[in-house]
mmCIF file of C-alpha atoms in Angstrom:
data_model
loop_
_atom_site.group_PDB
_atom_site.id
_atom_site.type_symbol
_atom_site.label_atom_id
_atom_site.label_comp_id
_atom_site.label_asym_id
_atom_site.label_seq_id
_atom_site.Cartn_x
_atom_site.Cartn_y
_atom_site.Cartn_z
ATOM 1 C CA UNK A 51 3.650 -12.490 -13.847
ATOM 2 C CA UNK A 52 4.043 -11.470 -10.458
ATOM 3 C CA UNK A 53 6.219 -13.520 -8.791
ATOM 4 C CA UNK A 54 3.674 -13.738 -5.213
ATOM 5 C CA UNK A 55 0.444 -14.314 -5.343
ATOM 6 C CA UNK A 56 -1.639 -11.867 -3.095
ATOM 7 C CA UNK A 57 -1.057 -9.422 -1.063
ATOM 8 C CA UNK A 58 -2.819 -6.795 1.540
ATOM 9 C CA UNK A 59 -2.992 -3.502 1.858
ATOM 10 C CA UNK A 60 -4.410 -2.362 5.026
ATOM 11 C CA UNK A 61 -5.706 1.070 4.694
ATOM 12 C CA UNK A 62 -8.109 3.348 6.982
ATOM 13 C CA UNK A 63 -11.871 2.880 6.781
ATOM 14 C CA UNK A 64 -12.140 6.802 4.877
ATOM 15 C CA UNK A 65 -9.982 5.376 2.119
ATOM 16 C CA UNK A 66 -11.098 1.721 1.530
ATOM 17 C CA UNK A 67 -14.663 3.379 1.145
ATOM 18 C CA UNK A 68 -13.219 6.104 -1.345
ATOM 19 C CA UNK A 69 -11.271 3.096 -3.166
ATOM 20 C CA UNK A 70 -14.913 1.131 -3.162
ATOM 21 C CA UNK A 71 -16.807 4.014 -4.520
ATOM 22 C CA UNK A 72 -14.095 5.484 -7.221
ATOM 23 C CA UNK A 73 -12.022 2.545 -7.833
ATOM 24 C CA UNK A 74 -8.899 4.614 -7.939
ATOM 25 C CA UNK A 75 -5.603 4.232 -6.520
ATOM 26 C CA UNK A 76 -3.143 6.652 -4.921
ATOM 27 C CA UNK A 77 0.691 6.269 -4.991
ATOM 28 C CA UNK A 78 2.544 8.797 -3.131
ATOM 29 C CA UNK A 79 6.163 10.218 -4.160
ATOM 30 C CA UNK A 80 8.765 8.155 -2.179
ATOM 31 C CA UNK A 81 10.284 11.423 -1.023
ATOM 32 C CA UNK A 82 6.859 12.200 0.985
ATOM 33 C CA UNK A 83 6.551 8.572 3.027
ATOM 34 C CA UNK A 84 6.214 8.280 6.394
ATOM 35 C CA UNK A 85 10.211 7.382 7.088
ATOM 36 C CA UNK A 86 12.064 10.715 5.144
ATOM 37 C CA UNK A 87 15.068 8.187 4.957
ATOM 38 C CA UNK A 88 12.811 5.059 3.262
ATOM 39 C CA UNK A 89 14.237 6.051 -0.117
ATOM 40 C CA UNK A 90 17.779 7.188 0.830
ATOM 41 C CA UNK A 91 19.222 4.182 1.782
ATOM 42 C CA UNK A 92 19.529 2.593 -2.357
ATOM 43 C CA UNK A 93 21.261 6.399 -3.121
ATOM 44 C CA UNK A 94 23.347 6.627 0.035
ATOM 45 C CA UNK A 95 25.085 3.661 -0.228
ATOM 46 C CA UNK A 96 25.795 4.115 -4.026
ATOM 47 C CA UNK A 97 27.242 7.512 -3.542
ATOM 48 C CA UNK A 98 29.587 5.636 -0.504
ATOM 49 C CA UNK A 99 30.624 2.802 -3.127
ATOM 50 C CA UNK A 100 31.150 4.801 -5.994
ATOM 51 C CA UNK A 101 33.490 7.490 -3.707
ATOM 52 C CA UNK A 102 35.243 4.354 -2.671
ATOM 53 C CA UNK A 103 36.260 2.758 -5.620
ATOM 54 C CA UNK A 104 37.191 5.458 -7.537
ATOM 55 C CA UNK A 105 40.554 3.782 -8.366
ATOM 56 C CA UNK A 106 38.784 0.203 -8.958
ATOM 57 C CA UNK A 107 36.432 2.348 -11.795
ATOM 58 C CA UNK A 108 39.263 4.279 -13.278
ATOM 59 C CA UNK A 109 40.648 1.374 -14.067
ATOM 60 C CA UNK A 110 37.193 0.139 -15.882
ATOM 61 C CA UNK A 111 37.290 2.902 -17.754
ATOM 62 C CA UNK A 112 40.989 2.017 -19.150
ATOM 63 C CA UNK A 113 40.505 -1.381 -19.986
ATOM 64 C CA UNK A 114 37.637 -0.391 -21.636
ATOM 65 C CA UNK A 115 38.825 2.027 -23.969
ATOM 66 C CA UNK A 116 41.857 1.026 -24.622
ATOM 67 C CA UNK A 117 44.025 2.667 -26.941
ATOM 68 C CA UNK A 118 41.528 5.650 -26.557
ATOM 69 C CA UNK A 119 41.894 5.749 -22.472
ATOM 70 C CA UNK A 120 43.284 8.443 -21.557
ATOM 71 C CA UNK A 121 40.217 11.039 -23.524
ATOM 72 C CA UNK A 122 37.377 8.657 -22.044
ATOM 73 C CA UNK A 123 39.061 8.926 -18.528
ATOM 74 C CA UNK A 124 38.824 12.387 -18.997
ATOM 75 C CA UNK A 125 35.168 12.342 -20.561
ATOM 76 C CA UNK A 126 34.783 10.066 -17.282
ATOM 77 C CA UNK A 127 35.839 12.272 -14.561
ATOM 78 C CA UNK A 128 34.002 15.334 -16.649
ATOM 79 C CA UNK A 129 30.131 13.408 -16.248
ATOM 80 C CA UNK A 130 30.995 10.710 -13.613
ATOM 81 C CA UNK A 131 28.431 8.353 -12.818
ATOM 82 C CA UNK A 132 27.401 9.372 -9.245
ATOM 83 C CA UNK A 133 26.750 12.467 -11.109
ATOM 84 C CA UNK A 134 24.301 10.344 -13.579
ATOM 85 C CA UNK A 135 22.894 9.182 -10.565
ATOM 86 C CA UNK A 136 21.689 12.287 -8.981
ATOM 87 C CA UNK A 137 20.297 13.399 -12.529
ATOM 88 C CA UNK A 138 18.152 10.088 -12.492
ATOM 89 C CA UNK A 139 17.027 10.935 -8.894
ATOM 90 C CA UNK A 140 16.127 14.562 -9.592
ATOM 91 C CA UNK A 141 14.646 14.127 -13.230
ATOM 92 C CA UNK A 142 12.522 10.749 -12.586
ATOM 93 C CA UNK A 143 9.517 10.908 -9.912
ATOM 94 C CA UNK A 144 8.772 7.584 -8.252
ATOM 95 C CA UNK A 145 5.709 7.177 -6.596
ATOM 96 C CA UNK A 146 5.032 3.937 -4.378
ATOM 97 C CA UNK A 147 2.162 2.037 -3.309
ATOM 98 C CA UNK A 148 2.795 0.210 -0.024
ATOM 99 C CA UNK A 149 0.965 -3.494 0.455
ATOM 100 C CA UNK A 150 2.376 -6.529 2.678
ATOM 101 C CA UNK A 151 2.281 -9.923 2.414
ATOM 102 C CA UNK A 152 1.125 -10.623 5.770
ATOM 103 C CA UNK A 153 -2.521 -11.551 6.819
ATOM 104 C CA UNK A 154 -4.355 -9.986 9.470
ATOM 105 C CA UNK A 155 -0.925 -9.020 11.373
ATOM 106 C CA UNK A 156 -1.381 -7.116 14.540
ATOM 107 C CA UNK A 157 2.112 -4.499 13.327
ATOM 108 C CA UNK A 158 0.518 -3.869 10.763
ATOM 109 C CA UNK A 159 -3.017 -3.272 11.802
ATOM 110 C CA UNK A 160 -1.225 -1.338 14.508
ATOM 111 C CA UNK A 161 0.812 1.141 12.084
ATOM 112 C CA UNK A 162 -1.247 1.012 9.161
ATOM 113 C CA UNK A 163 -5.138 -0.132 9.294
ATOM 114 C CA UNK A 164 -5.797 2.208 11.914
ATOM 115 C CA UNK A 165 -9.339 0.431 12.924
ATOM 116 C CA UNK A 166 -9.820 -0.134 9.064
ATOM 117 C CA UNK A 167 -9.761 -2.789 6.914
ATOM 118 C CA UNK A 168 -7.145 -5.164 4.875
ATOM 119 C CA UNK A 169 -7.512 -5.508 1.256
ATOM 120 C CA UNK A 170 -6.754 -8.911 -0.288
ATOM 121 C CA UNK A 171 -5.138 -8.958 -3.877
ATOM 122 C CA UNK A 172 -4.814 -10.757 -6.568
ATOM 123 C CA UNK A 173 -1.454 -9.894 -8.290
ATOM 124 C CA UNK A 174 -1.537 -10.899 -11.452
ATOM 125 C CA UNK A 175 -5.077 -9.411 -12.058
ATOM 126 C CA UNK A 176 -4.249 -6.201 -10.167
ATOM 127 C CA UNK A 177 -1.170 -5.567 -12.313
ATOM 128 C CA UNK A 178 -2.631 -6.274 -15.645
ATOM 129 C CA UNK A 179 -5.570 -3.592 -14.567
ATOM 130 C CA UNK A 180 -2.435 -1.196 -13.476
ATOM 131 C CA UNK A 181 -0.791 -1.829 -16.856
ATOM 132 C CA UNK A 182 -3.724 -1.125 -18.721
ATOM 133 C CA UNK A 183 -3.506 2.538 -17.207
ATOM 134 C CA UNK A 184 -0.124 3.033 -19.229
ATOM 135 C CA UNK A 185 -0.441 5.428 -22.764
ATOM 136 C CA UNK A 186 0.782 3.495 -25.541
ATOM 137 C CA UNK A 187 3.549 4.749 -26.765
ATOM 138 C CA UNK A 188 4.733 6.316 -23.725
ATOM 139 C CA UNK A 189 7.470 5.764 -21.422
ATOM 140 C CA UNK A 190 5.647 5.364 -18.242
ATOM 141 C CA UNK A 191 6.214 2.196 -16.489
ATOM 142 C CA UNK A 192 4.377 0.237 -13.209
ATOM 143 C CA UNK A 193 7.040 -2.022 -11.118
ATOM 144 C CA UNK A 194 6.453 -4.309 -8.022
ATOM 145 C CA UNK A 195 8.954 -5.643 -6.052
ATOM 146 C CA UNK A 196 9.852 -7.327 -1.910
ATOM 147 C CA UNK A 197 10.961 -4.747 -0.502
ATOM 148 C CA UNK A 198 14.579 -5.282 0.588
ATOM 149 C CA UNK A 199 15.362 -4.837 4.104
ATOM 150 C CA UNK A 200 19.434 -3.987 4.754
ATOM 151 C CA UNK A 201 21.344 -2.514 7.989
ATOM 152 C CA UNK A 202 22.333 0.788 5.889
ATOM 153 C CA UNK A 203 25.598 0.652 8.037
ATOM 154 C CA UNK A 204 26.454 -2.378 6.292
ATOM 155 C CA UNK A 205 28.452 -3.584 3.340
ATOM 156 C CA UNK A 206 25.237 -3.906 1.589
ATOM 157 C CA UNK A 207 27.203 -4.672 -2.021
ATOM 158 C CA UNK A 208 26.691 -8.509 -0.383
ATOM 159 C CA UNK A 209 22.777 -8.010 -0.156
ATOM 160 C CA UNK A 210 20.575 -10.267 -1.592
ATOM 161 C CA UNK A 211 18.774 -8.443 -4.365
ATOM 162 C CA UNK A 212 16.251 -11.214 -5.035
ATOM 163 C CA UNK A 213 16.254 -15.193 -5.763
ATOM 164 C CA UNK A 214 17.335 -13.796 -9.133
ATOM 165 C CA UNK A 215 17.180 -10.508 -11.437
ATOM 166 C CA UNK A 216 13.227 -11.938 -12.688
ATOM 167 C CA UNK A 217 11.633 -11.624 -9.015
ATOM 168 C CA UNK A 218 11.430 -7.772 -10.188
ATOM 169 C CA UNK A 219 8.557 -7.207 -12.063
ATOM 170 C CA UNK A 220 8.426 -4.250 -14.550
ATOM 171 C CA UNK A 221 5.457 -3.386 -17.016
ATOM 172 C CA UNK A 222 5.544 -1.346 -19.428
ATOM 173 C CA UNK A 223 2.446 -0.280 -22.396
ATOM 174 C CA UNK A 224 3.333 -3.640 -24.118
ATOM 175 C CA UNK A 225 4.467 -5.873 -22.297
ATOM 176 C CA UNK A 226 3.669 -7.180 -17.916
ATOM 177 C CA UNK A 227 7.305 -8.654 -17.450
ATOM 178 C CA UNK A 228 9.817 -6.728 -19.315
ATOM 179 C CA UNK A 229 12.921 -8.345 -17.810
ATOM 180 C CA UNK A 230 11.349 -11.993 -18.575
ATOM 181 C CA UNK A 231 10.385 -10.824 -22.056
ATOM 182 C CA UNK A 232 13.929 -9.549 -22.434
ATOM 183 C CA UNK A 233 15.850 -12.421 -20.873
ATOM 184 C CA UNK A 234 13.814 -14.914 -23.375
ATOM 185 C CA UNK A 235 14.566 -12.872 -26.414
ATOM 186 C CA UNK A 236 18.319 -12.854 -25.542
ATOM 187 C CA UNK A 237 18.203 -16.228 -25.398
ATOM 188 C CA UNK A 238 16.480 -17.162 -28.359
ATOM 189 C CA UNK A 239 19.322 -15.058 -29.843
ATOM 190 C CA UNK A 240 21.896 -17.350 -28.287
ATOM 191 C CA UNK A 241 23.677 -14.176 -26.516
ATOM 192 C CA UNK A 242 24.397 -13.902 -23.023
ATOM 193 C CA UNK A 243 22.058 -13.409 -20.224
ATOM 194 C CA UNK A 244 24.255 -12.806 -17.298
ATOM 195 C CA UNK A 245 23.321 -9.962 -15.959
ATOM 196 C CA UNK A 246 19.697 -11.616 -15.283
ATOM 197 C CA UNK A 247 21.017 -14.016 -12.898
ATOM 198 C CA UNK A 248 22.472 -11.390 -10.458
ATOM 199 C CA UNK A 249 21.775 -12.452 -7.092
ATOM 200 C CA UNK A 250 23.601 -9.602 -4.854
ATOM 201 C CA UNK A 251 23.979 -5.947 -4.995
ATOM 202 C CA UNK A 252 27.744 -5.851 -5.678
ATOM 203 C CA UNK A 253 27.450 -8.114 -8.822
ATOM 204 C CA UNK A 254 24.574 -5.496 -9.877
ATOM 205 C CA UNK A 255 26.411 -2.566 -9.522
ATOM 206 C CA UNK A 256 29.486 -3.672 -11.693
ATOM 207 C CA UNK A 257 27.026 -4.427 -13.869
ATOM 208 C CA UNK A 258 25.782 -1.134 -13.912
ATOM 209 C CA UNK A 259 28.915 0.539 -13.988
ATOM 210 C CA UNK A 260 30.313 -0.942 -16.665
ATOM 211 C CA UNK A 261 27.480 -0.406 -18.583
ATOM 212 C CA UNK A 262 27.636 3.145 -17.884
ATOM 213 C CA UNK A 263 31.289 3.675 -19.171
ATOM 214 C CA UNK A 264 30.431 1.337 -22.278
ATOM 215 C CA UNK A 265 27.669 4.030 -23.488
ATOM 216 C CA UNK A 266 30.175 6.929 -22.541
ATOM 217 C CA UNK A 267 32.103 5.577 -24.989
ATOM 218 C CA UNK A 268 29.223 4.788 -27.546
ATOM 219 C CA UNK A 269 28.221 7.706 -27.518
ATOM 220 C CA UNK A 270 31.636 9.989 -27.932
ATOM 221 C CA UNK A 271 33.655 7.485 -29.995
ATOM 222 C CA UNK A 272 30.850 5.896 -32.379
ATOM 223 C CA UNK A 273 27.872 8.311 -32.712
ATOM 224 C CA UNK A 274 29.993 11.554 -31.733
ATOM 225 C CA UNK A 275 27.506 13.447 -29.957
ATOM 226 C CA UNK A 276 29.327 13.744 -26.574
ATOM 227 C CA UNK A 277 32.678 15.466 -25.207
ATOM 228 C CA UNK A 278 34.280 16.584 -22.410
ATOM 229 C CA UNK A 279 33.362 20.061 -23.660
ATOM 230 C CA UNK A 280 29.395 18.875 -23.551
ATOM 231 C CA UNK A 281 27.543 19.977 -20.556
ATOM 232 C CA UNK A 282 27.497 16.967 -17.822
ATOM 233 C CA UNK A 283 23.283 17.441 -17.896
ATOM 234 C CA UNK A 284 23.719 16.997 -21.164
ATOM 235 C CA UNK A 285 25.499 14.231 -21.423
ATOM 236 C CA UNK A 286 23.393 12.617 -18.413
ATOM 237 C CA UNK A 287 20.173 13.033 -20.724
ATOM 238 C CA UNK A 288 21.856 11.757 -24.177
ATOM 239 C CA UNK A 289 23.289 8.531 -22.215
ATOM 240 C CA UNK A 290 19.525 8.001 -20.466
ATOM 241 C CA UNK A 291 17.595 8.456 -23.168
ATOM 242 C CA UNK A 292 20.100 5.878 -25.593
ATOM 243 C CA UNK A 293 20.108 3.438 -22.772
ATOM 244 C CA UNK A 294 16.200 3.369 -22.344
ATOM 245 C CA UNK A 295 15.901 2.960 -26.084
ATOM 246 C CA UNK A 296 18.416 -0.090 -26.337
ATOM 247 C CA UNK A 297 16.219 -3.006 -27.972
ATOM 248 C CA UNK A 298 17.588 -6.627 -29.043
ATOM 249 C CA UNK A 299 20.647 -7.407 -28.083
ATOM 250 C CA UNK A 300 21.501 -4.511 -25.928
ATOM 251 C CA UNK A 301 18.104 -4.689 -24.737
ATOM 252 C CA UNK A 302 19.985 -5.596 -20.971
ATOM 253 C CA UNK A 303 21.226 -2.015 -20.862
ATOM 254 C CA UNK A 304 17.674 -1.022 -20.452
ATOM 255 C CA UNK A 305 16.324 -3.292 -17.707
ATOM 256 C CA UNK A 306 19.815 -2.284 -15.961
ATOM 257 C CA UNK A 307 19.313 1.353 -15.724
ATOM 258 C CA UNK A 308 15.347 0.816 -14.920
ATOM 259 C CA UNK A 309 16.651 -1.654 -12.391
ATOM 260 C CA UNK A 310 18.618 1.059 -10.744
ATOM 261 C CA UNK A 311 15.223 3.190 -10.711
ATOM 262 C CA UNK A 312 13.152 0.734 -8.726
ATOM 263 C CA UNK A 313 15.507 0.274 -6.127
ATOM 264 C CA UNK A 314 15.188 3.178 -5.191
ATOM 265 C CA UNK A 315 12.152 2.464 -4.364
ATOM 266 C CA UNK A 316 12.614 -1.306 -3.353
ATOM 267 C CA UNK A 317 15.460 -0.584 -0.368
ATOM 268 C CA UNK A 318 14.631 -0.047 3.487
ATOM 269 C CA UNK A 319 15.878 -0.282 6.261
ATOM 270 C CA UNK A 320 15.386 -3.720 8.164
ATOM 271 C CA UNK A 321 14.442 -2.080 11.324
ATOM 272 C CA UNK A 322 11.051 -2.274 9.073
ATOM 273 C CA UNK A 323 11.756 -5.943 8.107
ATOM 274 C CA UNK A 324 8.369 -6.991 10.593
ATOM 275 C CA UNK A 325 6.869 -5.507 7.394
ATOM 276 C CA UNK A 326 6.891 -7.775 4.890
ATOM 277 C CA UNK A 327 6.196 -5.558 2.281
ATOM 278 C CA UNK A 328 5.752 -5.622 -1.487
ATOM 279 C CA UNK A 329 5.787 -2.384 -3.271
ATOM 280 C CA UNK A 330 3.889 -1.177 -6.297
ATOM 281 C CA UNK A 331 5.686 1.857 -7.866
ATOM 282 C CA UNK A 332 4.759 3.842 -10.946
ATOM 283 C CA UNK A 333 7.312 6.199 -12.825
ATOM 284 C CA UNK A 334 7.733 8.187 -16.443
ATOM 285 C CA UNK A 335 10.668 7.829 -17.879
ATOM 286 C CA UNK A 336 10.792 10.118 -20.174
ATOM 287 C CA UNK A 337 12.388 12.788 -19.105
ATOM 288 C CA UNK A 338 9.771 15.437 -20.022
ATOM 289 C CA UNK A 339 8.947 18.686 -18.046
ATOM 290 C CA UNK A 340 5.484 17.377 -18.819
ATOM 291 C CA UNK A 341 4.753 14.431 -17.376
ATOM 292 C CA UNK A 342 2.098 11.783 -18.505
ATOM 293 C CA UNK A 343 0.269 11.621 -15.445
ATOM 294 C CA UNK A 344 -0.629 15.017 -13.255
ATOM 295 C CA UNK A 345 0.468 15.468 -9.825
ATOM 296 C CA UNK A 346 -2.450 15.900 -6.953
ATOM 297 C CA UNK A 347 -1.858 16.990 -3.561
ATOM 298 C CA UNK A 348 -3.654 16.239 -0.409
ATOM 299 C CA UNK A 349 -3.068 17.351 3.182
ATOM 300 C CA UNK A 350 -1.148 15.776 5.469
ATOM 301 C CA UNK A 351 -0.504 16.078 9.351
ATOM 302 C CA UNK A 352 2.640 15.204 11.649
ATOM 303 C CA UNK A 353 3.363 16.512 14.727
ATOM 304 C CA UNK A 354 0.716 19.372 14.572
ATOM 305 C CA UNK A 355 2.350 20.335 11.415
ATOM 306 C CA UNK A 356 0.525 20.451 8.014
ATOM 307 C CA UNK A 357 2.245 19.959 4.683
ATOM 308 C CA UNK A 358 0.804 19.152 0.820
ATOM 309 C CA UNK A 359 1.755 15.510 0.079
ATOM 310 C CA UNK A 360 1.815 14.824 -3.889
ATOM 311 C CA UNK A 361 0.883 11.761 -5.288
ATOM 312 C CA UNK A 362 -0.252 10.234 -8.332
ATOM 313 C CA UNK A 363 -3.838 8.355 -9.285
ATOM 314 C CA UNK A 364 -4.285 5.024 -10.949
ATOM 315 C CA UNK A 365 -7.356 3.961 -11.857
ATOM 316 C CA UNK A 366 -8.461 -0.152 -11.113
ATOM 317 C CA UNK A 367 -11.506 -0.495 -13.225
ATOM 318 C CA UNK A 368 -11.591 -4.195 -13.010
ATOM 319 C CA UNK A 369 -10.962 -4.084 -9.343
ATOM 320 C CA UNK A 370 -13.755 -6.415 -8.678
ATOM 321 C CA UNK A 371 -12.087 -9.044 -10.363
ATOM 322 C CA UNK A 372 -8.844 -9.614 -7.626
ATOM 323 C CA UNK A 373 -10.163 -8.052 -4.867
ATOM 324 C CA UNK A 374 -10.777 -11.789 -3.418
ATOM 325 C CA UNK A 375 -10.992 -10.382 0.417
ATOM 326 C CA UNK A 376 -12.036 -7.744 3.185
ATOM 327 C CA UNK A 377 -10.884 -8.706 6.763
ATOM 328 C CA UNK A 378 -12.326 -6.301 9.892
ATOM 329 C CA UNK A 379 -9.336 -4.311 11.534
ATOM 330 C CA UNK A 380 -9.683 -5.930 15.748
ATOM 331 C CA UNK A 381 -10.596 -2.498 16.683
ATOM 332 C CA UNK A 382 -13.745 -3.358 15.355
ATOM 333 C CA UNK A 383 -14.777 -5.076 18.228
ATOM 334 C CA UNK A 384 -14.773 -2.231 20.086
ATOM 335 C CA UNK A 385 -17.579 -0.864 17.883
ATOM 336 C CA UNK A 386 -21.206 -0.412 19.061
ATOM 337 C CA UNK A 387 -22.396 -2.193 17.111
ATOM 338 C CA UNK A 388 -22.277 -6.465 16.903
ATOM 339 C CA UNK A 389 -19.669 -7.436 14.233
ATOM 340 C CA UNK A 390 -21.982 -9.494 11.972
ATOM 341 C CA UNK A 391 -24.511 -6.724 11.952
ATOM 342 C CA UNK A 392 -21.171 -4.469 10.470
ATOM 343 C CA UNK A 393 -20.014 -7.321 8.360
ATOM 344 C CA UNK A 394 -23.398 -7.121 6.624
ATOM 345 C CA UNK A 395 -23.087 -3.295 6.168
ATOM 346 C CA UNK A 396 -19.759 -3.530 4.837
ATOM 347 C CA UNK A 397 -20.683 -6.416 2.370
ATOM 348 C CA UNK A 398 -23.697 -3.913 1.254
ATOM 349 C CA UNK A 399 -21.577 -1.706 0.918
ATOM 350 C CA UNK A 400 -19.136 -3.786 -1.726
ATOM 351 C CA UNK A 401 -22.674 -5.194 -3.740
ATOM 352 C CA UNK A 402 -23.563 -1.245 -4.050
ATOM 353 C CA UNK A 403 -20.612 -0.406 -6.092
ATOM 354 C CA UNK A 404 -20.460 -4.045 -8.404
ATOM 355 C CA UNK A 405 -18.274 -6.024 -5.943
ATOM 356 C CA UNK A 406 -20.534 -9.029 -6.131
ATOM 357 C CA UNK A 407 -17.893 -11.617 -4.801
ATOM 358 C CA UNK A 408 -15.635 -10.465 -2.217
ATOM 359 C CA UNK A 409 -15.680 -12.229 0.957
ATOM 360 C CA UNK A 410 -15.914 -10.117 4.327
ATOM 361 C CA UNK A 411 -14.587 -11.274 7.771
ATOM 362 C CA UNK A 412 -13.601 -9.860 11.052
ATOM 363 C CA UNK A 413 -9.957 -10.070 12.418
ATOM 364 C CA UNK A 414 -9.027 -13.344 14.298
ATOM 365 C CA UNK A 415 -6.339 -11.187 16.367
ATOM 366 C CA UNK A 416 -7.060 -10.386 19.712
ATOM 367 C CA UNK A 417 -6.713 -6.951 21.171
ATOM 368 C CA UNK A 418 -6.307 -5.062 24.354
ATOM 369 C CA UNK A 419 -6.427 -1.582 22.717
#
């Protein structure tokens, strides 16, 4: 379950009506948010640790293979992983729904509601209805996470990643907590569980690593279906596709590399700490040059500049059920109109389209705007 209760998500008055009327979601791709560098920081700094521990990794690799070094060193520096990396980036579209768990904060009302309304949600209800949205048997997935909040000119391999590896909460057609499911299976196995305890970046990315060599090796010394003569892309696609497959006791490798994918997503910078935010993020996994859900685009403005914006839509049939709330941006008392008369309107509004028990208040933050 989702490890917070509620959140908000403040939104303008055009699209908590459209949300009302359609009950349908939109989650934009992370390279189109408002900050170009919101998803850069996760990618940046691996690229930076990975160029600067070259040594430390070569010597991974060696105790790894042992006897057999010297060809997976050189399978190694033929697909290396920052070059993994960048396949992951380029072949898997994220796409990020932005809510905070802050009430009726005047930033965010500010940046955000602009004279609309905040949106209180139940979690666990609002990402059972997201789950439901999944095709069985497909590799899509819906994640939620706190947003971390690092100074990107940090060591951020000390960053706290979460209280532990389980405040990440992954869904996929099956099952709402994949890493809890996981983690309890291993258990039940009596194997390790390690790498669900994780607590800070750096003990995450050796993790990850380490993984990463362990399936080069898999996959040229046991199933023989990489070389150094295979195409990197190749390689990239056979190691991705083995790793999202791994089930039972290697089921860790897995919820590592779809760890890697959501933060992405899950990394700022802390100059947006004020904030607060949890994300919702929905991706496909598969790989395919079809993907399961079909890109829209709408039209966006900045600076006098338009641009197409693409984004994904999820549909929240049971959307009655969780939203608990509707709070007044203050700008509404600036209206023309006295605020109980537009509380009424807006609660007529909800009844119209089946939202029978959603309670509707004004803003207790004063303004001067």
């Amino acid at each position: 379950m989702a490890r917070i209760e509620a959140a908000e998500h403040y939104t303008t008055v055009e699209a908590f009506r459209a949300i009302i009327r359609t009950r349908i979601l939109r989650l934009t791709r992370t390279e189109f948010l408002n900050d170009p560098n919101d998803t850069k920081v996760w990618s940046q700094f691996m690229t930076n640790f990975v160029d600067n521990n070259q040594q430390r990794i070569a010597q991974t690799v060696n105790q790894i293979a042992g006897d057999d070094g010297p060809q997976l060193l050189q399978l190694y520096w033929h697909a290396p992983i920052q070059g993994f990396m960048a396949f992951m980036q380029q072949r898997i579209k994220l796409y990020v729904m932005a809510l905070s768990t802050d009430e009726d904060a005047i930033p965010m009302w500010n940046y955000y509601g602009y004279g609309g309304m905040e949106m209180s949600l139940d979690l666990n209800g609002f990402m059972k209805d997201l789950q439901a949205q999944l095709r069985p048997g497909s590799h899509e997935y819906i994640g939620a996470a706190r947003v971390i909040y690092v100074d990107s000119r940090a060591n951020i391999a000390k960053a706290r990643i979460a209280k532990d590896f389980q405040d990440f909460l992954l869904a996929d057609t099956n099952t709402l907590d994949l890493f809890t499911s996981d983690r309890e299976a291993l258990i039940a196995q009596k194997q390790p569980v390690d790498v669900f305890e994780r607590t800070d970046l750096g003990q995450y990315i050796d993790d990850f690593i380490e993984s990463y060599i362990w399936s080069l090796r898999y996959l040229a010394k046991t199933r023989r279906v990489i070389s150094s003569t295979t195409p990197p892309a190749e390689i990239y696609a056979q190691l991705f596709e083995n790793d999202t497959s791994a089930r039972g006791e290697y089921a860790w490798k897995k919820d590592l590399l779809l760890l890697f994918v959501m933060l992405t997503a899950a990394m700022k910078s802390n100059s947006y700490a004020y904030e607060k935010e949890y994300r919702v993020f929905y991706f496909d996994a598969s790989l395919s040059e079809t993907p399961q859900k079909q890109e829209n685009f709408d039209i966006q403005e900045l600076s006098g500049q338009k641009y197409l914006r693409p984004y994904v839509e999820l549909a929240v049939p049971n959307l009655s059920d969780y939203l608990t709330r509707v709070t007044l941006s203050p700008l509404t008392q600036n209206l023309p109109v006295d605020t109980p008369v537009y509380l009424d309107v807006i609660q007529s509004l909800l009844h119209q389209y089946g939202f029978q028990h959603v309670t509707v208040a004004g803003s207790q933050q004063q303004i001067r705007w």
